JSON list of C-alpha atoms in Angstrom, two decimals:
[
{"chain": "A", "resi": 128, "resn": "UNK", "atom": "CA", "xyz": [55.03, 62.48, -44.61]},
{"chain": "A", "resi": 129, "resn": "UNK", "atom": "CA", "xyz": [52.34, 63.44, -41.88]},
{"chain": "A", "resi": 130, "resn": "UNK", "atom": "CA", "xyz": [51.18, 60.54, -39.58]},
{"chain": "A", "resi": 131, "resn": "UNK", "atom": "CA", "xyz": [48.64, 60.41, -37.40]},
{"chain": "A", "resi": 132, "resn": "UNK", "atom": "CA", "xyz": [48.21, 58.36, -34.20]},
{"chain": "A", "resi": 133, "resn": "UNK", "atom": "CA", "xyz": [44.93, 56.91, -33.20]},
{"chain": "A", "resi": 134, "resn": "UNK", "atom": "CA", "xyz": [44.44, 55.41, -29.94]},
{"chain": "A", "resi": 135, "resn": "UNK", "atom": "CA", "xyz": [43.07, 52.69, -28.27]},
{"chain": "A", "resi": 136, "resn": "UNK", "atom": "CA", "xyz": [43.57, 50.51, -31.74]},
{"chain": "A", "resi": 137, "resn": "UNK", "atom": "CA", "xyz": [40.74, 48.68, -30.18]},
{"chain": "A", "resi": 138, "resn": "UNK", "atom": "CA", "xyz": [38.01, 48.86, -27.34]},
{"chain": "A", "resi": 139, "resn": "UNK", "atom": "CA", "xyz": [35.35, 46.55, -25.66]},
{"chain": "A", "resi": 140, "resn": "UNK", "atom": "CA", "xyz": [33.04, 47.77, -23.66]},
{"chain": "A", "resi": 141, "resn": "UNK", "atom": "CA", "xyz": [29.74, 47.40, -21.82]},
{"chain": "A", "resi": 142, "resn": "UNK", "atom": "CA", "xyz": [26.53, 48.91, -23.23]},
{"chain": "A", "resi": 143, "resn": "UNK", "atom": "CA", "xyz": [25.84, 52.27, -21.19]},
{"chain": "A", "resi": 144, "resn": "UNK", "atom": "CA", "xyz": [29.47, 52.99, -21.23]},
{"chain": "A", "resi": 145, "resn": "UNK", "atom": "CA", "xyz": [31.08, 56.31, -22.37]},
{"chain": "A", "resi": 146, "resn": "UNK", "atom": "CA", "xyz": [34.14, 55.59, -24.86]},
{"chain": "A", "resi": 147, "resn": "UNK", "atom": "CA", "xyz": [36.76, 58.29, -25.37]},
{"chain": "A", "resi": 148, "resn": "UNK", "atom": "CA", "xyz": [39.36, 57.83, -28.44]},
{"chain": "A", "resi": 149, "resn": "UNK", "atom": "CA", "xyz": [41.76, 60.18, -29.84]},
{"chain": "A", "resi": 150, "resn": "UNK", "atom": "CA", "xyz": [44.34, 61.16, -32.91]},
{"chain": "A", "resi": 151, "resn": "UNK", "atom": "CA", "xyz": [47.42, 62.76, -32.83]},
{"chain": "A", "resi": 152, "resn": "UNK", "atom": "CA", "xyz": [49.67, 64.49, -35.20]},
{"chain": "A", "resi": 153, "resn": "UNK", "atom": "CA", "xyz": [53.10, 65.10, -36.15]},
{"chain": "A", "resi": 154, "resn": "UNK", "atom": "CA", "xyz": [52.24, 68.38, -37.88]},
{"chain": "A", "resi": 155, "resn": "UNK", "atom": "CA", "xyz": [49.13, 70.97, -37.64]},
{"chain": "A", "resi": 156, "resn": "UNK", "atom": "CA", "xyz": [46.07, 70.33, -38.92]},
{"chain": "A", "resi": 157, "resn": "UNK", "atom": "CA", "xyz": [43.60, 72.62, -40.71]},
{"chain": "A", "resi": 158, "resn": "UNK", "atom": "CA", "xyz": [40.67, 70.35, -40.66]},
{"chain": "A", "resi": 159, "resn": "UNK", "atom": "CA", "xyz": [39.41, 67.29, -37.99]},
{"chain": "A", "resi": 160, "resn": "UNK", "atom": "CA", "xyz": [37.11, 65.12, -39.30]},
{"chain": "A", "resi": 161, "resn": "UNK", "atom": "CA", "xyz": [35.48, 61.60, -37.95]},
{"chain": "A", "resi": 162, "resn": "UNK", "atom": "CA", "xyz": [34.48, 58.89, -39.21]},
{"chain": "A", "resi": 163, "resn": "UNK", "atom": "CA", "xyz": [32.76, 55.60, -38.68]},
{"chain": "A", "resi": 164, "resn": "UNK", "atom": "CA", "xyz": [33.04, 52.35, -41.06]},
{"chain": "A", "resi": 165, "resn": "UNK", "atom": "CA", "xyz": [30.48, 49.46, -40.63]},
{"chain": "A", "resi": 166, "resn": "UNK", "atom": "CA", "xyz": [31.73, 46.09, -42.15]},
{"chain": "A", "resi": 167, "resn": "UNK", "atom": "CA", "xyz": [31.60, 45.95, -45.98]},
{"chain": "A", "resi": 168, "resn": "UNK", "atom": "CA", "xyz": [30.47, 49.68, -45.55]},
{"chain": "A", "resi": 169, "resn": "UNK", "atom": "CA", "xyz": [32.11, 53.26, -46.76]},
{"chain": "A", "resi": 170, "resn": "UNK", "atom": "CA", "xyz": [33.41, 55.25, -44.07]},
{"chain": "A", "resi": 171, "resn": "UNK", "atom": "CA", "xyz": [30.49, 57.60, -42.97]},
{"chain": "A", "resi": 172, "resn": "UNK", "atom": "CA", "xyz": [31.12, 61.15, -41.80]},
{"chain": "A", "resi": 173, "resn": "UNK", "atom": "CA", "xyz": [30.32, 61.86, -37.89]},
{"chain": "A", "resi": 174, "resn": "UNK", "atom": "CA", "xyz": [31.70, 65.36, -37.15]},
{"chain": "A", "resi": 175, "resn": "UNK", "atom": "CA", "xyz": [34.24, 67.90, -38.91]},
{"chain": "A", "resi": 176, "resn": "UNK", "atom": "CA", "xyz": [35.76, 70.57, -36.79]},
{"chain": "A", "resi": 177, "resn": "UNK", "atom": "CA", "xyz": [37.35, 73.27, -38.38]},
{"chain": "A", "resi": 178, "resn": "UNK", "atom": "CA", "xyz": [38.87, 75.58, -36.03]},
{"chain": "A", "resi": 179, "resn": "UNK", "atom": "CA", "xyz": [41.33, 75.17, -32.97]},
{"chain": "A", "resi": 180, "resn": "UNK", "atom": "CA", "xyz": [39.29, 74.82, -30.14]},
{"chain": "A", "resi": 181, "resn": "UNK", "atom": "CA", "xyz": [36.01, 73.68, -31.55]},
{"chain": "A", "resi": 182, "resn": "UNK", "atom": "CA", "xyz": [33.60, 71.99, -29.82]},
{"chain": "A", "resi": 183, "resn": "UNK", "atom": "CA", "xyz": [30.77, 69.75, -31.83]},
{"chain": "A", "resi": 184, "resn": "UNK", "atom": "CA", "xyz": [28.35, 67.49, -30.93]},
{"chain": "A", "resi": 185, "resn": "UNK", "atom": "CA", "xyz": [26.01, 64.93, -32.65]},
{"chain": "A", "resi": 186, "resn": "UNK", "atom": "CA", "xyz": [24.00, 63.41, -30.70]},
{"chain": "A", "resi": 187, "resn": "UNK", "atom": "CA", "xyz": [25.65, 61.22, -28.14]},
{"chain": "A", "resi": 188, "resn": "UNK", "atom": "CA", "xyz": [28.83, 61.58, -29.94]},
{"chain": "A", "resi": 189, "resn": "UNK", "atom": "CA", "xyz": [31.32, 64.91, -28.91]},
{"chain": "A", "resi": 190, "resn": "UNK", "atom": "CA", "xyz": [34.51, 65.65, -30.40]},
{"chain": "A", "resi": 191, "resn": "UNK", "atom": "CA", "xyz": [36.87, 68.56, -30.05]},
{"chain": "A", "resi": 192, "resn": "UNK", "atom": "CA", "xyz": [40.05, 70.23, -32.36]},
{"chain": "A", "resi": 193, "resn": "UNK", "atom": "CA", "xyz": [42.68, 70.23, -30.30]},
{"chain": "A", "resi": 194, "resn": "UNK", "atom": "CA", "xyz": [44.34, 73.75, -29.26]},
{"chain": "A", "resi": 195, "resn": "UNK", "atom": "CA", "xyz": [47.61, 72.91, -30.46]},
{"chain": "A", "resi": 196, "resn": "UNK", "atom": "CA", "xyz": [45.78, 71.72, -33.99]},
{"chain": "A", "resi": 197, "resn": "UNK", "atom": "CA", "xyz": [48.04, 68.51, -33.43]},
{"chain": "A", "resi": 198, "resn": "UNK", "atom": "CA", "xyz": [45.29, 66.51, -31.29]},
{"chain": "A", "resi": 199, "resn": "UNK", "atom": "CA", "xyz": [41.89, 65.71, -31.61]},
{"chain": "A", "resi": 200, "resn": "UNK", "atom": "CA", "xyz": [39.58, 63.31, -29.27]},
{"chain": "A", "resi": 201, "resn": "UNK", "atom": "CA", "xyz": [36.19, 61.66, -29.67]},
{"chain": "A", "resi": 202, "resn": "UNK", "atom": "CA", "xyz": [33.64, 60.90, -27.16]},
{"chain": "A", "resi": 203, "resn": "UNK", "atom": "CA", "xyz": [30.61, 58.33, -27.47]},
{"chain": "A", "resi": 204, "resn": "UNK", "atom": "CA", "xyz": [28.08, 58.60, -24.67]},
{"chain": "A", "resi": 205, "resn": "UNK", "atom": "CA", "xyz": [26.12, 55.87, -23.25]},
{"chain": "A", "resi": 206, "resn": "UNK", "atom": "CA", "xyz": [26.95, 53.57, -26.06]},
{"chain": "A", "resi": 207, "resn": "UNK", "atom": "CA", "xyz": [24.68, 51.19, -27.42]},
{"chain": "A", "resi": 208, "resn": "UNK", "atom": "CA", "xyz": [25.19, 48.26, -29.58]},
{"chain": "A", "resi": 209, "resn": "UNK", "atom": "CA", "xyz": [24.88, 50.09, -32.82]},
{"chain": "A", "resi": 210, "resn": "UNK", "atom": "CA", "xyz": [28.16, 52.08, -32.53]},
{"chain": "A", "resi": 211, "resn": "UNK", "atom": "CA", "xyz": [29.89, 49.19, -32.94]},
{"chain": "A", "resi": 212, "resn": "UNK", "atom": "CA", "xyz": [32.67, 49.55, -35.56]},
{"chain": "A", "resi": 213, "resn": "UNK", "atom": "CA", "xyz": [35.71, 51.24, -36.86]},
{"chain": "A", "resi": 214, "resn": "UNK", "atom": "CA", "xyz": [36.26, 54.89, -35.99]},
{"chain": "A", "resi": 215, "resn": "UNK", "atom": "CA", "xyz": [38.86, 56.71, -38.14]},
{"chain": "A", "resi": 216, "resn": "UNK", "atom": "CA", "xyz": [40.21, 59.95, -37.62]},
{"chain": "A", "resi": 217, "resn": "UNK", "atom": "CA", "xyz": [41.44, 62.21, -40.49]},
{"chain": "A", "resi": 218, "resn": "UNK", "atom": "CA", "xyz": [42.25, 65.73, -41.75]},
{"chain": "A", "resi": 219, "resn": "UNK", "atom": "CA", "xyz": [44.00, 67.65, -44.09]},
{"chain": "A", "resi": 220, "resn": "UNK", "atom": "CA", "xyz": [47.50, 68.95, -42.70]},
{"chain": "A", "resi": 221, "resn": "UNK", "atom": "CA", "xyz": [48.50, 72.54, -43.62]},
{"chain": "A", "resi": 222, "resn": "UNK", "atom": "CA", "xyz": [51.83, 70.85, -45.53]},
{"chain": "A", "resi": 223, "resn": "UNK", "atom": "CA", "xyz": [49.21, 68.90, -47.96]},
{"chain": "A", "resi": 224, "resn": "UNK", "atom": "CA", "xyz": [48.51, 70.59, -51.17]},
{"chain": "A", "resi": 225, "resn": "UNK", "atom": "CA", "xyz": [44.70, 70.26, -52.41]},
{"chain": "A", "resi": 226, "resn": "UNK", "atom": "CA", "xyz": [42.27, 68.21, -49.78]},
{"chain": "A", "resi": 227, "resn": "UNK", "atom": "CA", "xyz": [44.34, 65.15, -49.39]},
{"chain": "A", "resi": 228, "resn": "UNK", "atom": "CA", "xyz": [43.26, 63.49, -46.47]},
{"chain": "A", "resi": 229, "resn": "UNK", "atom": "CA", "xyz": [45.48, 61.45, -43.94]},
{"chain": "A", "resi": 230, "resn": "UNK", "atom": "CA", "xyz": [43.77, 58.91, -42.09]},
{"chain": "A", "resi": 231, "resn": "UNK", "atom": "CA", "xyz": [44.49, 57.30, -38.75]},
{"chain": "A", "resi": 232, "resn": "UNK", "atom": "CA", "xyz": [44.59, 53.85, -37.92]},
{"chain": "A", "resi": 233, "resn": "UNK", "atom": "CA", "xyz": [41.37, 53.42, -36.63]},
{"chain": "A", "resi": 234, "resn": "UNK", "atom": "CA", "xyz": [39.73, 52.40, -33.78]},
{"chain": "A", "resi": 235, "resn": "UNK", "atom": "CA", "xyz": [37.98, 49.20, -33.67]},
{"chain": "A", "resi": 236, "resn": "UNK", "atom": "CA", "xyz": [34.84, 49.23, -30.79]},
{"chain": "A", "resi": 237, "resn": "UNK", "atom": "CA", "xyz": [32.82, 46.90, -29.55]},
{"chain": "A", "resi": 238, "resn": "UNK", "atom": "CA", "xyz": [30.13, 46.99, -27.44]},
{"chain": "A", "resi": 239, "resn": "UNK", "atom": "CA", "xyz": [28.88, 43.89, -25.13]},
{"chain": "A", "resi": 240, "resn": "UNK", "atom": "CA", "xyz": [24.93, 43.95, -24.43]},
{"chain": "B", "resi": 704, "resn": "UNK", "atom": "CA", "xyz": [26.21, 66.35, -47.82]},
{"chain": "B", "resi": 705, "resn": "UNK", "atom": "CA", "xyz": [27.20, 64.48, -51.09]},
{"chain": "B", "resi": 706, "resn": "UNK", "atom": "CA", "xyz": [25.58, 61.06, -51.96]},
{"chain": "B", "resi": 707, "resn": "UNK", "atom": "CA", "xyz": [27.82, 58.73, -53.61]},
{"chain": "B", "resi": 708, "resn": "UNK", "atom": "CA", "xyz": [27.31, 55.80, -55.56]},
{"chain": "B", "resi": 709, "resn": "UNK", "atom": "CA", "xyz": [29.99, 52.99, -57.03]},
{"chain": "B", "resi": 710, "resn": "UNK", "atom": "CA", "xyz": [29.57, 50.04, -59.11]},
{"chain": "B", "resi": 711, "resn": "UNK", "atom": "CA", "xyz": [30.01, 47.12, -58.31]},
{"chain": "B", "resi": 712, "resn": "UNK", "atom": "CA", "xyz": [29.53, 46.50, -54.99]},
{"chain": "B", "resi": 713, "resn": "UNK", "atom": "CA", "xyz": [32.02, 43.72, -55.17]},
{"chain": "B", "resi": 714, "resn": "UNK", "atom": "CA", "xyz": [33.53, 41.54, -58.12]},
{"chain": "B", "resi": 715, "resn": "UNK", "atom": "CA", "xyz": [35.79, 38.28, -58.12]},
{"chain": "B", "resi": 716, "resn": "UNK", "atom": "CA", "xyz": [38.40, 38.62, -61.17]},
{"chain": "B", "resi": 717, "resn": "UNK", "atom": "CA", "xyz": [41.22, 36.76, -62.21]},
{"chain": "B", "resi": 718, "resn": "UNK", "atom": "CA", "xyz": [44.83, 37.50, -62.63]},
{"chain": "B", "resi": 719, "resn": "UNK", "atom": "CA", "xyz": [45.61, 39.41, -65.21]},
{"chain": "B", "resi": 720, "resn": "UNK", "atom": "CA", "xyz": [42.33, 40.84, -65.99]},
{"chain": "B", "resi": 721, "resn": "UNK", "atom": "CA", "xyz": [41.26, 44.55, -65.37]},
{"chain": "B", "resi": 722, "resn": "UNK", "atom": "CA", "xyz": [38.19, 46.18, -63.83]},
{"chain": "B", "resi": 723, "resn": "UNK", "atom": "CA", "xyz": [36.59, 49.38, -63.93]},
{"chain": "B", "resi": 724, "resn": "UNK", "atom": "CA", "xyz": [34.95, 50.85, -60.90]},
{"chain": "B", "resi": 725, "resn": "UNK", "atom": "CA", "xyz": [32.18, 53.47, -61.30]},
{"chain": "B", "resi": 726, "resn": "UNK", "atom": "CA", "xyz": [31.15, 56.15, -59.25]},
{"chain": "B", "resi": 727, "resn": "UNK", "atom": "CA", "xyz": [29.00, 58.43, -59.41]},
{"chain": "B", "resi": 728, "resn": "UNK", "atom": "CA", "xyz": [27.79, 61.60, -57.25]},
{"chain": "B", "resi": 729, "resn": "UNK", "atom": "CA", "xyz": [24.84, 63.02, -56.58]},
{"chain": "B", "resi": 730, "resn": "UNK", "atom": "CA", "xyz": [25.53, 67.29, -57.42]},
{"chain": "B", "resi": 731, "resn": "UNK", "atom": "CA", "xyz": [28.48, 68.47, -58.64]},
{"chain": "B", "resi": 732, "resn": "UNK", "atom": "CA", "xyz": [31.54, 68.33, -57.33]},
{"chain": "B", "resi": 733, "resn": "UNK", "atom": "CA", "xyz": [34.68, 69.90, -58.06]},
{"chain": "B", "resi": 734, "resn": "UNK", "atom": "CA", "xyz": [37.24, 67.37, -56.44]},
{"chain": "B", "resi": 735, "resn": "UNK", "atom": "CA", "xyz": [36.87, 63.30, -56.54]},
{"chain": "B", "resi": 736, "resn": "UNK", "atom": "CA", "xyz": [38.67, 61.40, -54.28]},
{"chain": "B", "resi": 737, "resn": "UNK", "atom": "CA", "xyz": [39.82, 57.03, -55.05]},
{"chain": "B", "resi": 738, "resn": "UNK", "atom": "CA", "xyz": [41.63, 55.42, -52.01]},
{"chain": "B", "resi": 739, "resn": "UNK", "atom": "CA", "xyz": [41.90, 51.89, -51.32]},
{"chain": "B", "resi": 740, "resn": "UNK", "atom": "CA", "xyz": [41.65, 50.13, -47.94]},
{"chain": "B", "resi": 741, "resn": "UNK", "atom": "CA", "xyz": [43.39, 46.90, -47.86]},
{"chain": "B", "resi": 742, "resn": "UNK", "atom": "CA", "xyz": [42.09, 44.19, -45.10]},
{"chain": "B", "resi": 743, "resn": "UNK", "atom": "CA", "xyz": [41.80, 45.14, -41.76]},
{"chain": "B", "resi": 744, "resn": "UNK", "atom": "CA", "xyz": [43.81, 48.50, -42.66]},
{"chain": "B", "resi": 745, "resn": "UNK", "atom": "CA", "xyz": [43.25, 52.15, -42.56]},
{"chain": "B", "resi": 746, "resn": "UNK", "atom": "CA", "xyz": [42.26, 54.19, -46.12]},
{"chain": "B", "resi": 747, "resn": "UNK", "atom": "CA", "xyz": [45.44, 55.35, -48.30]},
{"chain": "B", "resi": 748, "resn": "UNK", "atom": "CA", "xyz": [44.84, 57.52, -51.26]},
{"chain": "B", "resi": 749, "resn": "UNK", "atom": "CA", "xyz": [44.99, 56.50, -54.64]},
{"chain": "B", "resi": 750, "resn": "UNK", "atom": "CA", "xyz": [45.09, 59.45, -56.85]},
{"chain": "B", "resi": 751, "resn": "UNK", "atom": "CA", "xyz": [42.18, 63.22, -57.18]},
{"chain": "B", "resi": 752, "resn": "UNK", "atom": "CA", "xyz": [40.77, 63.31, -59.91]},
{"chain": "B", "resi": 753, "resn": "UNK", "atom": "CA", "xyz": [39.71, 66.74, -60.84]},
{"chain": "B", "resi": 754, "resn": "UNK", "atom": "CA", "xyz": [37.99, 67.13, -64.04]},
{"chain": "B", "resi": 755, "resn": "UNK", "atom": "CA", "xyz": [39.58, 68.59, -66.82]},
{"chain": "B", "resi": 756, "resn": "UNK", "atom": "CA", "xyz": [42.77, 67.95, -65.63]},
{"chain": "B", "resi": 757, "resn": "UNK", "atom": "CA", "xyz": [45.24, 64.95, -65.54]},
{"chain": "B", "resi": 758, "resn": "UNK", "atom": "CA", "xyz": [44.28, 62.85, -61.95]},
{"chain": "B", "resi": 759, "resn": "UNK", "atom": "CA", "xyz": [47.22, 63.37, -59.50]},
{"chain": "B", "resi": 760, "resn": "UNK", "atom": "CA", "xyz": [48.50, 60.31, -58.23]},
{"chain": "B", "resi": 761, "resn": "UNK", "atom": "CA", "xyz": [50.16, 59.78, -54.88]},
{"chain": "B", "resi": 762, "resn": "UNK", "atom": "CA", "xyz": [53.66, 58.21, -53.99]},
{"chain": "B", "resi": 763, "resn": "UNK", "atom": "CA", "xyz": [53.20, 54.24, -54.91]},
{"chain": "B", "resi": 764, "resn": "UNK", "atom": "CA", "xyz": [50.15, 54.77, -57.00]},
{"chain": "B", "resi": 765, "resn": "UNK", "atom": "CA", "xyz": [51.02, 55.11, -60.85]},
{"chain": "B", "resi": 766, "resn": "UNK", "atom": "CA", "xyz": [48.85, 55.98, -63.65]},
{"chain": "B", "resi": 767, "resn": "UNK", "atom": "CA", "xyz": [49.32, 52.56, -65.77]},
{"chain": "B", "resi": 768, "resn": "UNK", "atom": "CA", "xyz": [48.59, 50.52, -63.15]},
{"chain": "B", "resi": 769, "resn": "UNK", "atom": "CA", "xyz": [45.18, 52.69, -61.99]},
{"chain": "B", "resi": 770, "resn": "UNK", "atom": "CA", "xyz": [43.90, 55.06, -65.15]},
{"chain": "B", "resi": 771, "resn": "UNK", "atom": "CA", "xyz": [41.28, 57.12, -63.76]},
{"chain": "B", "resi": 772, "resn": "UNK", "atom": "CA", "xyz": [38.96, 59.34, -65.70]},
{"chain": "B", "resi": 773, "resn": "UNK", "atom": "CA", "xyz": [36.74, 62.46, -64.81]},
{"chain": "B", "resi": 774, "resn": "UNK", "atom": "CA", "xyz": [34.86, 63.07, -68.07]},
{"chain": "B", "resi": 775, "resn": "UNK", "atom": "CA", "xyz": [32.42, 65.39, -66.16]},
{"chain": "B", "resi": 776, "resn": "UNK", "atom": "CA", "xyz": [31.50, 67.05, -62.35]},
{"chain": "B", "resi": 777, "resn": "UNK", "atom": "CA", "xyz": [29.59, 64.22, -61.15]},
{"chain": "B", "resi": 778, "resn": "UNK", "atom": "CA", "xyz": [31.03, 60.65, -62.50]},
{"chain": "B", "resi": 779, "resn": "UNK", "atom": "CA", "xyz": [34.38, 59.36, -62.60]},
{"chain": "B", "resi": 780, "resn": "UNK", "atom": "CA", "xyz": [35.70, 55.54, -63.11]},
{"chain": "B", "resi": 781, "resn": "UNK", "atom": "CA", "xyz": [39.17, 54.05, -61.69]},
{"chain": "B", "resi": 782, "resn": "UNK", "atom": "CA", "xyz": [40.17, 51.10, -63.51]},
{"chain": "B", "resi": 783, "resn": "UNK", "atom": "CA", "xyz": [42.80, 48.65, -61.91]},
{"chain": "B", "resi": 784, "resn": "UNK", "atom": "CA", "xyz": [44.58, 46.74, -64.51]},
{"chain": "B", "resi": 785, "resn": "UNK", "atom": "CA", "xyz": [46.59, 43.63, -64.87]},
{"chain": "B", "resi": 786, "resn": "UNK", "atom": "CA", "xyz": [45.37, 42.51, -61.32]},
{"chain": "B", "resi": 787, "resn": "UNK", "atom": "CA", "xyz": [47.53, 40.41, -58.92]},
{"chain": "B", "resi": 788, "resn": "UNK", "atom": "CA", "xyz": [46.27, 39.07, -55.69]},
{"chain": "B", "resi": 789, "resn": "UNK", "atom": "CA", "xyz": [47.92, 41.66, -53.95]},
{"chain": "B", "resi": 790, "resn": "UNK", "atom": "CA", "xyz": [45.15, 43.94, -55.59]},
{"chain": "B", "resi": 791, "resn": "UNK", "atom": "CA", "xyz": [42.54, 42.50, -53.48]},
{"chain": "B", "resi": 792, "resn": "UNK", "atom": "CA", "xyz": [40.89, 45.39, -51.55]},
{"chain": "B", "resi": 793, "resn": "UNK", "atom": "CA", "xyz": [38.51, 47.71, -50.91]},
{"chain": "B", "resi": 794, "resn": "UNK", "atom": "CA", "xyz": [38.49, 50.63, -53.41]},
{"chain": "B", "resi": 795, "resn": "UNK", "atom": "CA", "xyz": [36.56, 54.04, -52.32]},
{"chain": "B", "resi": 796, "resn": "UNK", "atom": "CA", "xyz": [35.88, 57.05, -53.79]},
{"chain": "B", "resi": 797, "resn": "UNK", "atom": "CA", "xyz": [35.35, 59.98, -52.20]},
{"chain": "B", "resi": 798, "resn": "UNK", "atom": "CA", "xyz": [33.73, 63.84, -53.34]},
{"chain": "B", "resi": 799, "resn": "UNK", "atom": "CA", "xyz": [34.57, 66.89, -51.65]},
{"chain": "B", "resi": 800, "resn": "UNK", "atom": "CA", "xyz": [31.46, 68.33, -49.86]},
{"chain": "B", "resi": 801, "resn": "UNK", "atom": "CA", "xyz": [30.71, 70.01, -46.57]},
{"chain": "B", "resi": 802, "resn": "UNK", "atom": "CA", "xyz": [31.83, 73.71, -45.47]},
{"chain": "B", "resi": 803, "resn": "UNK", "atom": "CA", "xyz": [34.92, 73.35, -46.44]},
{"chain": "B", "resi": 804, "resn": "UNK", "atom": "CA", "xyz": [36.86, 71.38, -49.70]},
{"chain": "B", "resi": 805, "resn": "UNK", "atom": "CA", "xyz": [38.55, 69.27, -46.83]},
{"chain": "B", "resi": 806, "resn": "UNK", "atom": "CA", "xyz": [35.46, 67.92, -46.36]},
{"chain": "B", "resi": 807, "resn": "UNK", "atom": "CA", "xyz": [34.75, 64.33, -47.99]},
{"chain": "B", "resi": 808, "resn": "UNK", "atom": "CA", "xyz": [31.96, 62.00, -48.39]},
{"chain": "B", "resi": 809, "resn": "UNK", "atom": "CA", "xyz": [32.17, 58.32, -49.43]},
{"chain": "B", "resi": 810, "resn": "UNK", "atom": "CA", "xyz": [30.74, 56.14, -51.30]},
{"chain": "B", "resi": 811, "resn": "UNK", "atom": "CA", "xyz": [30.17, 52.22, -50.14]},
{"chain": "B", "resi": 812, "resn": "UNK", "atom": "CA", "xyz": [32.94, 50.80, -51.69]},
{"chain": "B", "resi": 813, "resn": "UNK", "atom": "CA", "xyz": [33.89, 47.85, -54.42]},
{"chain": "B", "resi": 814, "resn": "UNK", "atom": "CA", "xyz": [35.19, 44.74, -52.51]},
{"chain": "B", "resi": 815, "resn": "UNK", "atom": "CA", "xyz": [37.70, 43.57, -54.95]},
{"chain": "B", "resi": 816, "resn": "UNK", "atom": "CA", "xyz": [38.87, 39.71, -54.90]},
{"chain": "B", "resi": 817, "resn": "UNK", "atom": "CA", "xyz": [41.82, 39.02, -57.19]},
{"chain": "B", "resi": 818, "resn": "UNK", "atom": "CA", "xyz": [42.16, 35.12, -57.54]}
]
């Protein structure tokens, strides 16, 4: 089956610190998508990217679609105490039938005051 | 986006015992998503659920262990029967939204405790 890699597993930083996290895959993805999970929370969408290459932002958070379609990274600007939590990465591969989603890891941050 | 709702938030059962989760979806939505997310682990999914159809279930996940129905575009329920302790997660659900199908929105989750 399709795996994806998510690294760091987990982060601590400073407030006012950019963060950078990526996902890789063993097979080509159609679809990027992010997502971050607050404790006793559902996982909340950030950014989807659909197309090789893509570029998005949302507010202090930037994420691209890999070239390839087999990457994908995340970047968090200036963090602030708030963006503490899990981020997962996830997508559809082009081998899945329907919209099954494959989910990394995750990426557990935390952010020092 | 899709707004999702599940019931309830969290329950404590014993062994044995079933429950049915609830959720619910704010438009209509062709594909429903259940996964479950044991402690500090990643999401794995359960089973879609599309309605009208049979739910499809993914490798480990059979149908007499978690029934699911889809009786209409918005609402479907995921029952987990005959708990064990090893049951104890977090179960999701998930609707298909966005620009593209691949494209899902959760709800908050059931916090399941199987004593």
């Amino acid at each position: 089956g399709q795996q994806l890699n998510q690294s760091p597993q987990s982060m601590f930083i400073q407030e006012g610190e950019d963060v950078s996290m990526n996902c890789t895959s063993s097979s080509i993805f159609n679809t990027w998508l992010w997502y971050k999970q607050d404790p006793g929370e559902g996982p909340v969408l950030l950014i989807a990217l659909y197309k090789a290459g893509e570029l998005t932002s949302n507010g202090r958070l930037t994420a691209q679609f890999g070239i390839t379609r087999k990457d994908s990274f995340l970047n968090i600007s200036a963090s602030i105490p708030s963006d503490v939590g899990i981020y997962f990465c996830a997508g559809p591969g082009s081998q899945t039938s329907g919209s099954r989603l494959t989910f990394g890891e995750g990426t557990q941050l935390t952010v020092n005051p | 986006s899709a707004v999702i709702s599940q019931k309830p938030s969290r329950d404590i059962c014993q062994r044995g015992t079933s429950l049915t989760i609830q959720c619910q979806v704010d438009s209509q939505v062709t594909m429903m998503f259940w996964y479950r997310q044991q402690p500090g682990q990643s999401l794995t999914l359960i089973a879609t659920a599309n309605q009208g159809s049979e739910a499809t279930y993914e490798s480990g996940f059979v149908i007499d262990k978690f029934p699911i129905s889809r009786p209409n575009l918005t609402f479907s329920t995921l029952t987990v029967s005959n708990m064990s302790p090893e049951d104890s997660s977090i179960y999701l659900c998930s609707a298909e939204g966005g620009r593209g199908a691949d494209t899902q929105y959760f709800g908050p989750g059931t916090r399941l405790t199987v004593l």
